[in-house]
Tab-separated table of C-alpha atoms and ligand atoms in Angstrom:
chain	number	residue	atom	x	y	z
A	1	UNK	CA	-29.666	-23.438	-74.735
A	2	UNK	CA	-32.159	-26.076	-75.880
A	3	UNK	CA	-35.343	-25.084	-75.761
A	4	UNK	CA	-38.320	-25.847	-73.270
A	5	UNK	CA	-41.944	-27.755	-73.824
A	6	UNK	CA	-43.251	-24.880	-72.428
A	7	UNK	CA	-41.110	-22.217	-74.560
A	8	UNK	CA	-41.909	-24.770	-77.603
A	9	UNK	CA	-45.466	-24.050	-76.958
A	10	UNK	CA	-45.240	-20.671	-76.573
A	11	UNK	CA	-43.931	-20.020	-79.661
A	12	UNK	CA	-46.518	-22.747	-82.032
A	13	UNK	CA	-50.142	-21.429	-80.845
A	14	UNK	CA	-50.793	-20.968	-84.434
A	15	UNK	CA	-50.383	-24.437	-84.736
A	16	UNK	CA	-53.074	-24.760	-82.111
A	17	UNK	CA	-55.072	-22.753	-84.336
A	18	UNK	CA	-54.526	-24.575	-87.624
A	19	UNK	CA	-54.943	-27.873	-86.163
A	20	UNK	CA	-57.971	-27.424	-84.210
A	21	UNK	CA	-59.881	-25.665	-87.574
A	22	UNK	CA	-59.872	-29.174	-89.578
A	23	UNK	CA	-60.622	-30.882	-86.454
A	24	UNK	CA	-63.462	-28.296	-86.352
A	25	UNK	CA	-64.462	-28.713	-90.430
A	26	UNK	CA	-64.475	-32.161	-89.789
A	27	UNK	CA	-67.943	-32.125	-89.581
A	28	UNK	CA	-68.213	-35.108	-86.913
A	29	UNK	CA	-71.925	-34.970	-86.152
A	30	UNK	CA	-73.420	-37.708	-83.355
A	31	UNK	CA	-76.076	-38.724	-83.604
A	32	UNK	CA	-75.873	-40.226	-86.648
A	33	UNK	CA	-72.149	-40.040	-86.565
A	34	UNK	CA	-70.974	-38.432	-89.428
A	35	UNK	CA	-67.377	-38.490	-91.064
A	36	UNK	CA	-65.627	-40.707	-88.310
A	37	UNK	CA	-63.489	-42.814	-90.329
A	38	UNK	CA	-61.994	-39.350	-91.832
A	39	UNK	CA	-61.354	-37.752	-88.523
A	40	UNK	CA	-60.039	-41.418	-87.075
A	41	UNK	CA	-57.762	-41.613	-90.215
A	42	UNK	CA	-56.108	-37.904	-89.549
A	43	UNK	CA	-56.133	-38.739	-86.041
A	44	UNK	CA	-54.204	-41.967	-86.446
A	45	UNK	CA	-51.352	-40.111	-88.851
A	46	UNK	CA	-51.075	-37.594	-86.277
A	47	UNK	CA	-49.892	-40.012	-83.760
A	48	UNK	CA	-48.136	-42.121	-86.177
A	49	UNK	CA	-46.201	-39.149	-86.850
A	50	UNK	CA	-45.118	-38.669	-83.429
A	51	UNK	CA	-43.678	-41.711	-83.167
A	52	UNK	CA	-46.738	-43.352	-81.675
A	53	UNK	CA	-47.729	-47.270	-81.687
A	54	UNK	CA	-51.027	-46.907	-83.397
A	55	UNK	CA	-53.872	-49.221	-84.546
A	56	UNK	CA	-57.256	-47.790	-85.334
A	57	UNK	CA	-59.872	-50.418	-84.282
A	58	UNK	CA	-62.967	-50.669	-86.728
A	59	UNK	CA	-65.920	-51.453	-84.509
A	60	UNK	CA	-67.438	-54.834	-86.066
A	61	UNK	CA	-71.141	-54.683	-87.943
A	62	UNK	CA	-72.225	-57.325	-84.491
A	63	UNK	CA	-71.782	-54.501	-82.243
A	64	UNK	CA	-73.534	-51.866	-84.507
A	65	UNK	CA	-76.442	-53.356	-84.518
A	66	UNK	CA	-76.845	-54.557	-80.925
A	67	UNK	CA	-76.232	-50.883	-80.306
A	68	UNK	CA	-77.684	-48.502	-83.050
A	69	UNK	CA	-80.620	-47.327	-83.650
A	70	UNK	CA	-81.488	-48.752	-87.386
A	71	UNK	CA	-80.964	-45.368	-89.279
A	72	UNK	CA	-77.278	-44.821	-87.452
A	73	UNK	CA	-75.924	-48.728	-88.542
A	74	UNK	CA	-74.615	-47.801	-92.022
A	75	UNK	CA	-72.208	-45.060	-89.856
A	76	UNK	CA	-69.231	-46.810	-88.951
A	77	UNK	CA	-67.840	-46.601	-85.709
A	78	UNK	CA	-63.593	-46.507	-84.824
A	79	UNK	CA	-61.422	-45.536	-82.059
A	80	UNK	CA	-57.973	-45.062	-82.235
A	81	UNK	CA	-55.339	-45.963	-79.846
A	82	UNK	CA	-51.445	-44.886	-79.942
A	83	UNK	CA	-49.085	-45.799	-77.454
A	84	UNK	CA	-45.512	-44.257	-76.643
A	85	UNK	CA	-43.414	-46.419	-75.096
A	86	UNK	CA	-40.136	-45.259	-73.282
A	87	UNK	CA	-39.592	-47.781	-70.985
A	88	UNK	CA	-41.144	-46.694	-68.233
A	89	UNK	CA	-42.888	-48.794	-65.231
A	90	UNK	CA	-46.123	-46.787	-65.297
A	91	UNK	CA	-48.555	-45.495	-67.945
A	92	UNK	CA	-50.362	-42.383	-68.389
A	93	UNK	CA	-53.366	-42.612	-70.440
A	94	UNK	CA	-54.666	-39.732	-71.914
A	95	UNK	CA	-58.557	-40.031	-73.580
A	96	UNK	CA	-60.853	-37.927	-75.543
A	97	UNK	CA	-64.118	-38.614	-77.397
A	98	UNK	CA	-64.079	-36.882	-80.868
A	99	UNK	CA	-67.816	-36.806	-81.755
A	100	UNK	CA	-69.760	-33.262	-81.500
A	101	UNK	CA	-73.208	-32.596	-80.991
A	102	UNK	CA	-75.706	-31.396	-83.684
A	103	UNK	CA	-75.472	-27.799	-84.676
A	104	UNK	CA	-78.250	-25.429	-85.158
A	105	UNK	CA	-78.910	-21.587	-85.522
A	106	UNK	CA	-77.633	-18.522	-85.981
A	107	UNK	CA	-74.374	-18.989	-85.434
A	108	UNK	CA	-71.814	-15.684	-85.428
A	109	UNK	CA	-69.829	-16.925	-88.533
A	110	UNK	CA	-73.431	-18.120	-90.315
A	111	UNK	CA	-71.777	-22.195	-90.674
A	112	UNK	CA	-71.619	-23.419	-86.851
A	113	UNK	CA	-68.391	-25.390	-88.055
A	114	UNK	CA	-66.572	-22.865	-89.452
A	115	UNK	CA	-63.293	-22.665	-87.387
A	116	UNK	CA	-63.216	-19.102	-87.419
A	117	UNK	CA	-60.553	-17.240	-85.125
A	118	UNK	CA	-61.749	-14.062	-84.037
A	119	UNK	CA	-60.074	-12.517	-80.769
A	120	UNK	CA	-58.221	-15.707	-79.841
A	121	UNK	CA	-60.940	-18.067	-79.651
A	122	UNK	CA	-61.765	-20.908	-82.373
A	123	UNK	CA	-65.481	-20.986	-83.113
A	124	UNK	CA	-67.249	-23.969	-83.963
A	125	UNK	CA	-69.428	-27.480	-82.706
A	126	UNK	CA	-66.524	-29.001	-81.015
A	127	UNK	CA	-64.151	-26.429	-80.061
A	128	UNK	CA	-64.602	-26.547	-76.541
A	129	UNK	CA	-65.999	-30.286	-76.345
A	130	UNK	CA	-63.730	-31.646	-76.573
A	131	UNK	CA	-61.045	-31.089	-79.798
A	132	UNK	CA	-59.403	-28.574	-78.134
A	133	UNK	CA	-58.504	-31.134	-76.053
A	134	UNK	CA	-57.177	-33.283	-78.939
A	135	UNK	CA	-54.927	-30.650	-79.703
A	136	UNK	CA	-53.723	-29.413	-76.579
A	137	UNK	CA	-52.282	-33.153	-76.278
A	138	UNK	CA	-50.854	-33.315	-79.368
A	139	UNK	CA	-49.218	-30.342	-79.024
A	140	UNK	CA	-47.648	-31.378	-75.786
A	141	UNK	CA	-46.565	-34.666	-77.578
A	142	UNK	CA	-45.050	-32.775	-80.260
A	143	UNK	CA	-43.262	-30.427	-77.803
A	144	UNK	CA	-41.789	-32.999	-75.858
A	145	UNK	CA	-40.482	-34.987	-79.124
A	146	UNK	CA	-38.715	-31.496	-80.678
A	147	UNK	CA	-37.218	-30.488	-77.184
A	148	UNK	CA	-35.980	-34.119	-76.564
A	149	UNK	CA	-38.135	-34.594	-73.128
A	150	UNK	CA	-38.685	-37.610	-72.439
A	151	UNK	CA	-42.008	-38.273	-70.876
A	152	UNK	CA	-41.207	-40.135	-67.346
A	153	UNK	CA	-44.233	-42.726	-67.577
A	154	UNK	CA	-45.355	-44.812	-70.763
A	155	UNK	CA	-48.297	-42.599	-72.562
A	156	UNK	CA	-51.467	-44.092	-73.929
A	157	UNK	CA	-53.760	-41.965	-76.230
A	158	UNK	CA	-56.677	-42.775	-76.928
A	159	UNK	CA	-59.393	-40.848	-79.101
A	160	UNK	CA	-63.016	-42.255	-79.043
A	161	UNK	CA	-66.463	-42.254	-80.780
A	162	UNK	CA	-69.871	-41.842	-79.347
A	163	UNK	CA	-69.318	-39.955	-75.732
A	164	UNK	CA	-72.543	-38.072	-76.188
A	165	UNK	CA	-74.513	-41.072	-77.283
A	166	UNK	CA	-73.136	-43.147	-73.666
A	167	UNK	CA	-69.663	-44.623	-75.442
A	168	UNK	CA	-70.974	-48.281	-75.805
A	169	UNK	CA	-68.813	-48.267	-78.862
A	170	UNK	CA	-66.211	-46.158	-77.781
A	171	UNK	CA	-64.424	-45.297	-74.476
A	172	UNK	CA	-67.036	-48.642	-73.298
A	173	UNK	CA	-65.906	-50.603	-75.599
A	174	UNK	CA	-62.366	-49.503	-75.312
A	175	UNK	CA	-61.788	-50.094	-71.811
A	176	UNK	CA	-62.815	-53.944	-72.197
A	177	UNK	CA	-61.406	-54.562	-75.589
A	178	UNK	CA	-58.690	-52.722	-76.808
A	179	UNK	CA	-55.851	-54.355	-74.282
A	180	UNK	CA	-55.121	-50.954	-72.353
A	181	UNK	CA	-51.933	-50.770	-69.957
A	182	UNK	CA	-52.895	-48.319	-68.146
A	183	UNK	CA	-52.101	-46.679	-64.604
A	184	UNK	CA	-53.712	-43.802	-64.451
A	185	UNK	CA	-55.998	-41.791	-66.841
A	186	UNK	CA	-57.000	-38.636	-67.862
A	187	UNK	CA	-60.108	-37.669	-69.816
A	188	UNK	CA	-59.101	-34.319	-71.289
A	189	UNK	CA	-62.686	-32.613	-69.971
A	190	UNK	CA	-64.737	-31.888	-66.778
A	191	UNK	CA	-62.090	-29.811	-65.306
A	192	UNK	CA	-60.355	-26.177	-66.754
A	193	UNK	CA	-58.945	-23.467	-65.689
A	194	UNK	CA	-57.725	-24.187	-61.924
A	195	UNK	CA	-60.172	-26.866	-61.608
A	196	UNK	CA	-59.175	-30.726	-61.764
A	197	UNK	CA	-62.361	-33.004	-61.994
A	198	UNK	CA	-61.775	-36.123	-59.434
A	199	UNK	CA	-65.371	-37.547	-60.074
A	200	UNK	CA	-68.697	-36.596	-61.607
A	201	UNK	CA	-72.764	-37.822	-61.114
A	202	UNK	CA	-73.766	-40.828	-62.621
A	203	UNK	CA	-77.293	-40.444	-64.370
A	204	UNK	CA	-80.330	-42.936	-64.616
A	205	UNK	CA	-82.544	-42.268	-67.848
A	206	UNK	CA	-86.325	-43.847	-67.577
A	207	UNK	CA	-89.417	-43.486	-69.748
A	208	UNK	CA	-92.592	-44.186	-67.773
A	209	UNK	CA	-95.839	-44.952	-69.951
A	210	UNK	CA	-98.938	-44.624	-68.358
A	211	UNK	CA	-101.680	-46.776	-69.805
A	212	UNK	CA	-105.332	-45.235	-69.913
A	213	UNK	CA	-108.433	-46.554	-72.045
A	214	UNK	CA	-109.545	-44.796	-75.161
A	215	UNK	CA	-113.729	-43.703	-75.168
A	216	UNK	CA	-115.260	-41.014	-77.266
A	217	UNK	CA	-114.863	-37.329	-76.228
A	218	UNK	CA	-118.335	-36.768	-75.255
A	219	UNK	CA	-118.813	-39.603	-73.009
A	220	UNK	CA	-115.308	-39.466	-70.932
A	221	UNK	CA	-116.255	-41.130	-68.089
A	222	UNK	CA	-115.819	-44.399	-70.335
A	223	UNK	CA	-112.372	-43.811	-70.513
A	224	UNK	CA	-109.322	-44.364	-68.369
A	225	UNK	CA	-107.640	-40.845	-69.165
A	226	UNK	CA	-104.051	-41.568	-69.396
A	227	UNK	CA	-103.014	-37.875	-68.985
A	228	UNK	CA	-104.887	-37.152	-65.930
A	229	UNK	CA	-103.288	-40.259	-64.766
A	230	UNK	CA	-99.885	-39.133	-65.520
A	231	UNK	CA	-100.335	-35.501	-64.155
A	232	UNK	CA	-101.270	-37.099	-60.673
A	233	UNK	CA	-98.432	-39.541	-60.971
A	234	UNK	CA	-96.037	-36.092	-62.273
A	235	UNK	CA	-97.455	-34.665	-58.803
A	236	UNK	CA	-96.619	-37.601	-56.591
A	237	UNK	CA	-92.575	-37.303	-57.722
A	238	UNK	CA	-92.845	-33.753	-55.756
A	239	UNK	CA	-92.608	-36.179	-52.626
A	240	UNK	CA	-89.195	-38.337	-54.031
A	241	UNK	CA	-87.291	-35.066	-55.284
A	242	UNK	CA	-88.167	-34.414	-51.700
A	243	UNK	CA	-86.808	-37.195	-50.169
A	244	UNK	CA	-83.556	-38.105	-52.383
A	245	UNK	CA	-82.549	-33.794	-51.824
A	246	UNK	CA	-81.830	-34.698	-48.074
A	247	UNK	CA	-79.021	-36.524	-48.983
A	248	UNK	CA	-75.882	-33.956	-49.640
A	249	UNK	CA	-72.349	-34.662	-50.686
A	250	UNK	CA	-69.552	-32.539	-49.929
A	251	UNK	CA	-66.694	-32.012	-52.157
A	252	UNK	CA	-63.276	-31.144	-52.139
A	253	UNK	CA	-63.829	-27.732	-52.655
A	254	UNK	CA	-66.613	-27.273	-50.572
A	255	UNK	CA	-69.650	-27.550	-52.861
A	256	UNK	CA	-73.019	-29.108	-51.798
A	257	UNK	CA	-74.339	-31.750	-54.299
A	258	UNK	CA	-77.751	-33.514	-54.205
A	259	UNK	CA	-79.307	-36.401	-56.097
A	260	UNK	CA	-81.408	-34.277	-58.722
A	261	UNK	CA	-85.151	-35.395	-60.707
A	262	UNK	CA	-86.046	-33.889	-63.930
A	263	UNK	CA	-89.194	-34.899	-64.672
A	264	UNK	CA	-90.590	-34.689	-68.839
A	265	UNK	CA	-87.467	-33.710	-70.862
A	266	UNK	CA	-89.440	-35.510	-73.515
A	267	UNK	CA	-93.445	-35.858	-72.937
A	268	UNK	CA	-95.529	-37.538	-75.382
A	269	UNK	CA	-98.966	-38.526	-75.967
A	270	UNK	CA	-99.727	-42.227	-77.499
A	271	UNK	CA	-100.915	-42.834	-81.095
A	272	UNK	CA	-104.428	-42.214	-82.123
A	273	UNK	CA	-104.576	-38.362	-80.114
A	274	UNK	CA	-107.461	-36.596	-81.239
A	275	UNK	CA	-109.809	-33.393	-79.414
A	276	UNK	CA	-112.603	-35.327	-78.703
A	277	UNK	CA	-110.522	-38.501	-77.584
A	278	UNK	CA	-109.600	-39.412	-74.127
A	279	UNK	CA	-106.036	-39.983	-74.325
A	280	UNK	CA	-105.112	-44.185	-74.467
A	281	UNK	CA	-101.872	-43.525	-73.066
A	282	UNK	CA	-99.141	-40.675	-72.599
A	283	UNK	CA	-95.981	-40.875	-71.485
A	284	UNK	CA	-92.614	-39.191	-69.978
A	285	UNK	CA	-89.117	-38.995	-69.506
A	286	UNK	CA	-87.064	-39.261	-65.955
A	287	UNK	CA	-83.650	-37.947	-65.633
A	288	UNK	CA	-82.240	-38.854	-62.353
A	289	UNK	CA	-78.728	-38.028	-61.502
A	290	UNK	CA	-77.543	-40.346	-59.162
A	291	UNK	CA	-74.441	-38.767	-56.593
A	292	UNK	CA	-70.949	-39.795	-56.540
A	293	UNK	CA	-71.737	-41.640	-52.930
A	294	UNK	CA	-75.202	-43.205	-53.712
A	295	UNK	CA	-75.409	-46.848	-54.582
A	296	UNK	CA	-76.568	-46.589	-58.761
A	297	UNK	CA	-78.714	-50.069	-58.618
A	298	UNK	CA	-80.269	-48.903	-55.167
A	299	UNK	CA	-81.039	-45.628	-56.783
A	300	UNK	CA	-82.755	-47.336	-59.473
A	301	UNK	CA	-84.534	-49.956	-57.524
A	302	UNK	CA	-85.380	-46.746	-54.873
A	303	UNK	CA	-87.097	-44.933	-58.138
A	304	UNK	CA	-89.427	-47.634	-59.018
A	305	UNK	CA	-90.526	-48.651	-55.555
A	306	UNK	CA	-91.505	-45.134	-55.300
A	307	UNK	CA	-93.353	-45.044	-59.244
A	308	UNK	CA	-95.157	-48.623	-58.137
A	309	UNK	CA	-96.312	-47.506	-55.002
A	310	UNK	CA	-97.304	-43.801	-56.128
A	311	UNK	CA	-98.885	-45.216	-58.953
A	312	UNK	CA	-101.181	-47.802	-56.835
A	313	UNK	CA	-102.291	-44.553	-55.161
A	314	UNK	CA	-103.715	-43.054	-57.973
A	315	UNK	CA	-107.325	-45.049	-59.053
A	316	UNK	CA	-106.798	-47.363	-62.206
A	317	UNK	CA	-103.257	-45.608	-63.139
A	318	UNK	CA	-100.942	-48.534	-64.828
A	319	UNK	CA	-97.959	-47.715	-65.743
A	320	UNK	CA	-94.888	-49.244	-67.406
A	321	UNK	CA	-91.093	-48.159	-66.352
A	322	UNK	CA	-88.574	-48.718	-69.433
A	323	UNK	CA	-84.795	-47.972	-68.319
A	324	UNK	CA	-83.128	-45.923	-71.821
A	325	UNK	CA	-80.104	-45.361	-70.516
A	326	UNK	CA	-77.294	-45.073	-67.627
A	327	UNK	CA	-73.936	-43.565	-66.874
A	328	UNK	CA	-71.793	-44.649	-63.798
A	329	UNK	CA	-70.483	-42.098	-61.090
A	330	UNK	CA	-67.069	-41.752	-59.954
A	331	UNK	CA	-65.277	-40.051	-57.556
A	332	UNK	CA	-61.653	-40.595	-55.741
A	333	UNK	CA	-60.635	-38.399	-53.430
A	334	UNK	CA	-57.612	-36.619	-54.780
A	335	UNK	CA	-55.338	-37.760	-51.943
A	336	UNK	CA	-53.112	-40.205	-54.785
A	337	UNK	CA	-49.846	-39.065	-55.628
A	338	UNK	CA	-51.051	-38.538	-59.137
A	339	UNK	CA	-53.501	-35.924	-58.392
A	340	UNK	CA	-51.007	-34.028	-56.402
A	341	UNK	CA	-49.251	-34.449	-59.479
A	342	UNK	CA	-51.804	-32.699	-61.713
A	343	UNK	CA	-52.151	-30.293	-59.262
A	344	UNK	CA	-48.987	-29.352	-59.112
A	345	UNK	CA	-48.713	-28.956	-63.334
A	346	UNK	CA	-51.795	-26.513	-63.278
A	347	UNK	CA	-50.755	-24.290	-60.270
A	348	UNK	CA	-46.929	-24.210	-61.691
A	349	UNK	CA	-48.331	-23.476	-65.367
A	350	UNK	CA	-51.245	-21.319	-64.287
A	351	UNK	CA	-49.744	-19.920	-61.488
A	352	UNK	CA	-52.674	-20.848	-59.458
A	353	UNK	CA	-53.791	-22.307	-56.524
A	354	UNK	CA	-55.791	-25.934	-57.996
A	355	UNK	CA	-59.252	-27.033	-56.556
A	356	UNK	CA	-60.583	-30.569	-57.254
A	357	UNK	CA	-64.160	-30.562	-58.191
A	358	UNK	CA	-67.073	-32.990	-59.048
A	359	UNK	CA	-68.988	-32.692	-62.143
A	360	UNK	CA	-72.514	-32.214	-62.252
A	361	UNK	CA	-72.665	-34.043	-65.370
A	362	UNK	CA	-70.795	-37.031	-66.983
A	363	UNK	CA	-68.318	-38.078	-69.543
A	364	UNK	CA	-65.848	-41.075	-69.567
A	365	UNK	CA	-63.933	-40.846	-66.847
A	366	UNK	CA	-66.331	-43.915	-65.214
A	367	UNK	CA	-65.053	-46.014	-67.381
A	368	UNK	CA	-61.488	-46.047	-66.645
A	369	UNK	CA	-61.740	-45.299	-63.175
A	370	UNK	CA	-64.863	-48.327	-62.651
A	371	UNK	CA	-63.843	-50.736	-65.179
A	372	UNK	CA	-59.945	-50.287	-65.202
A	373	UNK	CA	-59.898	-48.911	-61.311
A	374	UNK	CA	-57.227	-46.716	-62.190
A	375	UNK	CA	-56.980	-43.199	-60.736
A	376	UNK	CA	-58.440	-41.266	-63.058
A	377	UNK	CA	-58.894	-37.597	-63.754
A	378	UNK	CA	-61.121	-34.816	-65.687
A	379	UNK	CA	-58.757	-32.227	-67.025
A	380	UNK	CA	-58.919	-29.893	-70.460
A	381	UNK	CA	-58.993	-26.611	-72.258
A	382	UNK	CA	-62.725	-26.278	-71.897
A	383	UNK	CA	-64.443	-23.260	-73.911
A	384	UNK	CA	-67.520	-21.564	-73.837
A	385	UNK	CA	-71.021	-22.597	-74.853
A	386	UNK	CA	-70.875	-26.051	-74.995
A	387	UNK	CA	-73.422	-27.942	-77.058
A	388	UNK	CA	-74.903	-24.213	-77.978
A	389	UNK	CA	-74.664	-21.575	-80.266
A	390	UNK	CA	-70.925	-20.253	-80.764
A	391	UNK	CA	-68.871	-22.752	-78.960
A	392	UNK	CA	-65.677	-21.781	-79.166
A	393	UNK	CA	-61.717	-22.784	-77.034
A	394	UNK	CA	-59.474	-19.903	-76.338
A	395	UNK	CA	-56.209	-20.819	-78.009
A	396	UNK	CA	-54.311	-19.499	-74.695
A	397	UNK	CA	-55.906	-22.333	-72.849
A	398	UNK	CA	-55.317	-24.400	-75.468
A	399	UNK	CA	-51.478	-23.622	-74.990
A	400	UNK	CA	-51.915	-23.448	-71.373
A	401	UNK	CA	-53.146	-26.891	-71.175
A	402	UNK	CA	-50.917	-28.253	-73.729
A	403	UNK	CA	-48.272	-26.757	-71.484
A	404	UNK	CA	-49.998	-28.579	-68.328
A	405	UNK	CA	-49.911	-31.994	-69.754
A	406	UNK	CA	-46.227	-31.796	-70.803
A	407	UNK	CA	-45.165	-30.665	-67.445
A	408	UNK	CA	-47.093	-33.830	-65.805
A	409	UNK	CA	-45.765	-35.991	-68.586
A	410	UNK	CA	-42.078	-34.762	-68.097
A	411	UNK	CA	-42.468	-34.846	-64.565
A	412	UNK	CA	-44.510	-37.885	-62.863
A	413	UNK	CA	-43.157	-40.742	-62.962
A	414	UNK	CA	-45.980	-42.559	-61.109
B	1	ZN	ZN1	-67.472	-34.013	-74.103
């Protein structure tokens, strides 16, 4: 009897292993972003070798520098795309970013990219987010190519740079650029185990400078101190987190989420700080998660109504309000056909009963489900630790998964 993706799976988890170590070695450090064209290049054979339609796209020198900071423009930037084509009406597009996050400490195995095994799990930056997730799909690739399943929709793959920088130059760039035919897409993390991610928060980045008048130490009351300033205008947010925590959203499986402030991640004082200065100007960071059911540009516009009018409050406090950065939320509620279909691949694989969650945090999944408006789903192998000390993937959920995403490939036809 011919054998089964799952039983095909079962029987290669030391491929798992093997594969997910160089993905591991390959040192792909963001920022700066370190050794992408060598992980983009394996990554390309690997699909090529699976019979995949594959182009790796070269992000062009323009875009770098619109986009990097100066010190991060001589790192080139790719993402790859591969495309298996079997005639299908729909397409499944599966998505995963392949940049890690700096590594530091004491690490278990001393080098925090090792790709030790110990006690099936693969240590290392990247394990868990998110090249277990790479492998876990091309696993499930490969085990539907040696057991002669075809897939029942079309399947896009698409592996990208720059996720924890905010993916202008990869899954954002993709989405608008690289001519996807998609129908519905998954973004291989936000959701393990029995959970399926259907949305996560979108997030609002600000730095707010506060602008105070310099005057010798000894004769302060010359000054405009630009601390004191800032701790009464720090003081003031107490009233917003106040007011954006009455709003709740309830999801799927019966969690509470509120809008969320975190006030000072970075704090700084201006140039020229000295004891017996009063401080010219100081400045912090705002980190506003903004809810799956919250309009993002009214959030914004809500946040500096309320720093304008809390800072007019405060005697001579003038401040400035510099957006850094922004993510979209997304959410759908899982009522599609394809979600039922996911959730029917993890609770027949797992042998579970599925939830559908929303993420706290972000990844990509705005992208294809905002830009593309495709149903689109967070679903991986996960790990433990992520962006810490001893992240590691368990290589049973890296079969388990792998397992998942041939059973929805063999069996949804959209
Ligand atoms: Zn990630």
């Amino acid at each position: 009897m011919p054998l089964t993706p799952a039983a095909y799976l079962d029987r290669r988890a030391h491929d798992d292993v093997r594969l997910l170590q160089t993905l591991v070695r390959l040192r792909t450090v963001n920022p700066p972003g370190e050794n992408y064209d060598a992980i983009t290049s394996l990554l390309a054979r690997e699909l090529v070798g699976l019979g995949l339609t594959t182009r790796r796209f070269i992000m062009p020198a323009a875009l770098l520098k619109k986009h990097l900071p100066p010190d991060q423009q001589d790192h080139p930037r790719f993402n790859v795309l591969g495309r298996w084509n079997t005639g299908a009406a729909k397409t499944i597009h599966f998505n995963a970013h392949y940049d890690v996050v700096p590594a530091g400490g004491a690490w278990r195995h001393g080098d925090p990219f090792s790709g030790v095994l110990e006690r099936g799990w693969v240590y290392g930056r990247g394990a868990a987010d998110m090249k277990g997730a790479i492998v876990s799909l091309l696993l499930a690739l490969r085990a539907l190519r040696a057991t002669r399943t075809p897939p029942r929709c079309n399947v896009e793959v698409s592996f990208t740079a720059d996720e924890e920088t905010a993916s202008a130059l990869g899954s954002g760039w993709l989405v608008q650029h690289a001519g996807l035919h998609a129908d519905y897409a998954v973004v291989m993390e936000g959701g393990e185990g029995r959970a399926i991610c259907c949305g996560h928060n979108g997030v609002l980045w600000f730095n707010v400078t506060v602008h105070g008048r310099a005057a010798h130490g000894s004769k302060p009351e010359r000054g405009i101190n630009a601390l004191e300033k800032m701790s009464a205008l720090v003081l003031a947010l107490e009233d917003y987190k106040r007011l954006v925590a009455r709003r709740i959203f309830a999801t799927p499986d019966g969690k509470t989420m509120r809008p969320t402030l975190n006030i000072g991640g970075v704090f700084a004082a201006g140039p020229g700080v000295k004891i017996n200065t009063v401080p010219a100007s100081a400045s912090f960071t705002l980190d506003r998660r903004v809810l799956p059911v919250e309009d993002h540009a009214r959030a914004e516009r809500e946040l500096r109504l309320f720093l304008a009018a809390a800072a007019r409050k405060i005697p001579q406090c003038r401040i400035t309000v510099e957006k850094i950065s922004e993510n979209f939320a997304c959410f759908a509620r899982p009522a599609h056909s394809f979600f039922k279909a996911m959730a029917g691949s993890v609770g027949h694989v797992r042998r579970t009963r599925p939830i559908f969650s929303v993420s706290t945090g972000f990844n990509d999944m705005h992208f294809f489900a905002q830009h593309l408006k495709i149903p689109t789903l967070g679903y991986g192998p996960g790990g433990a630790n992520y962006h810490a000390m001893d992240e590691r993937a368990s290589v049973r959920d890296l079969v388990l998964t792998a397992k998942v995403y041939a059973d929805l490939l063999a069996t949804f036809a959209g």
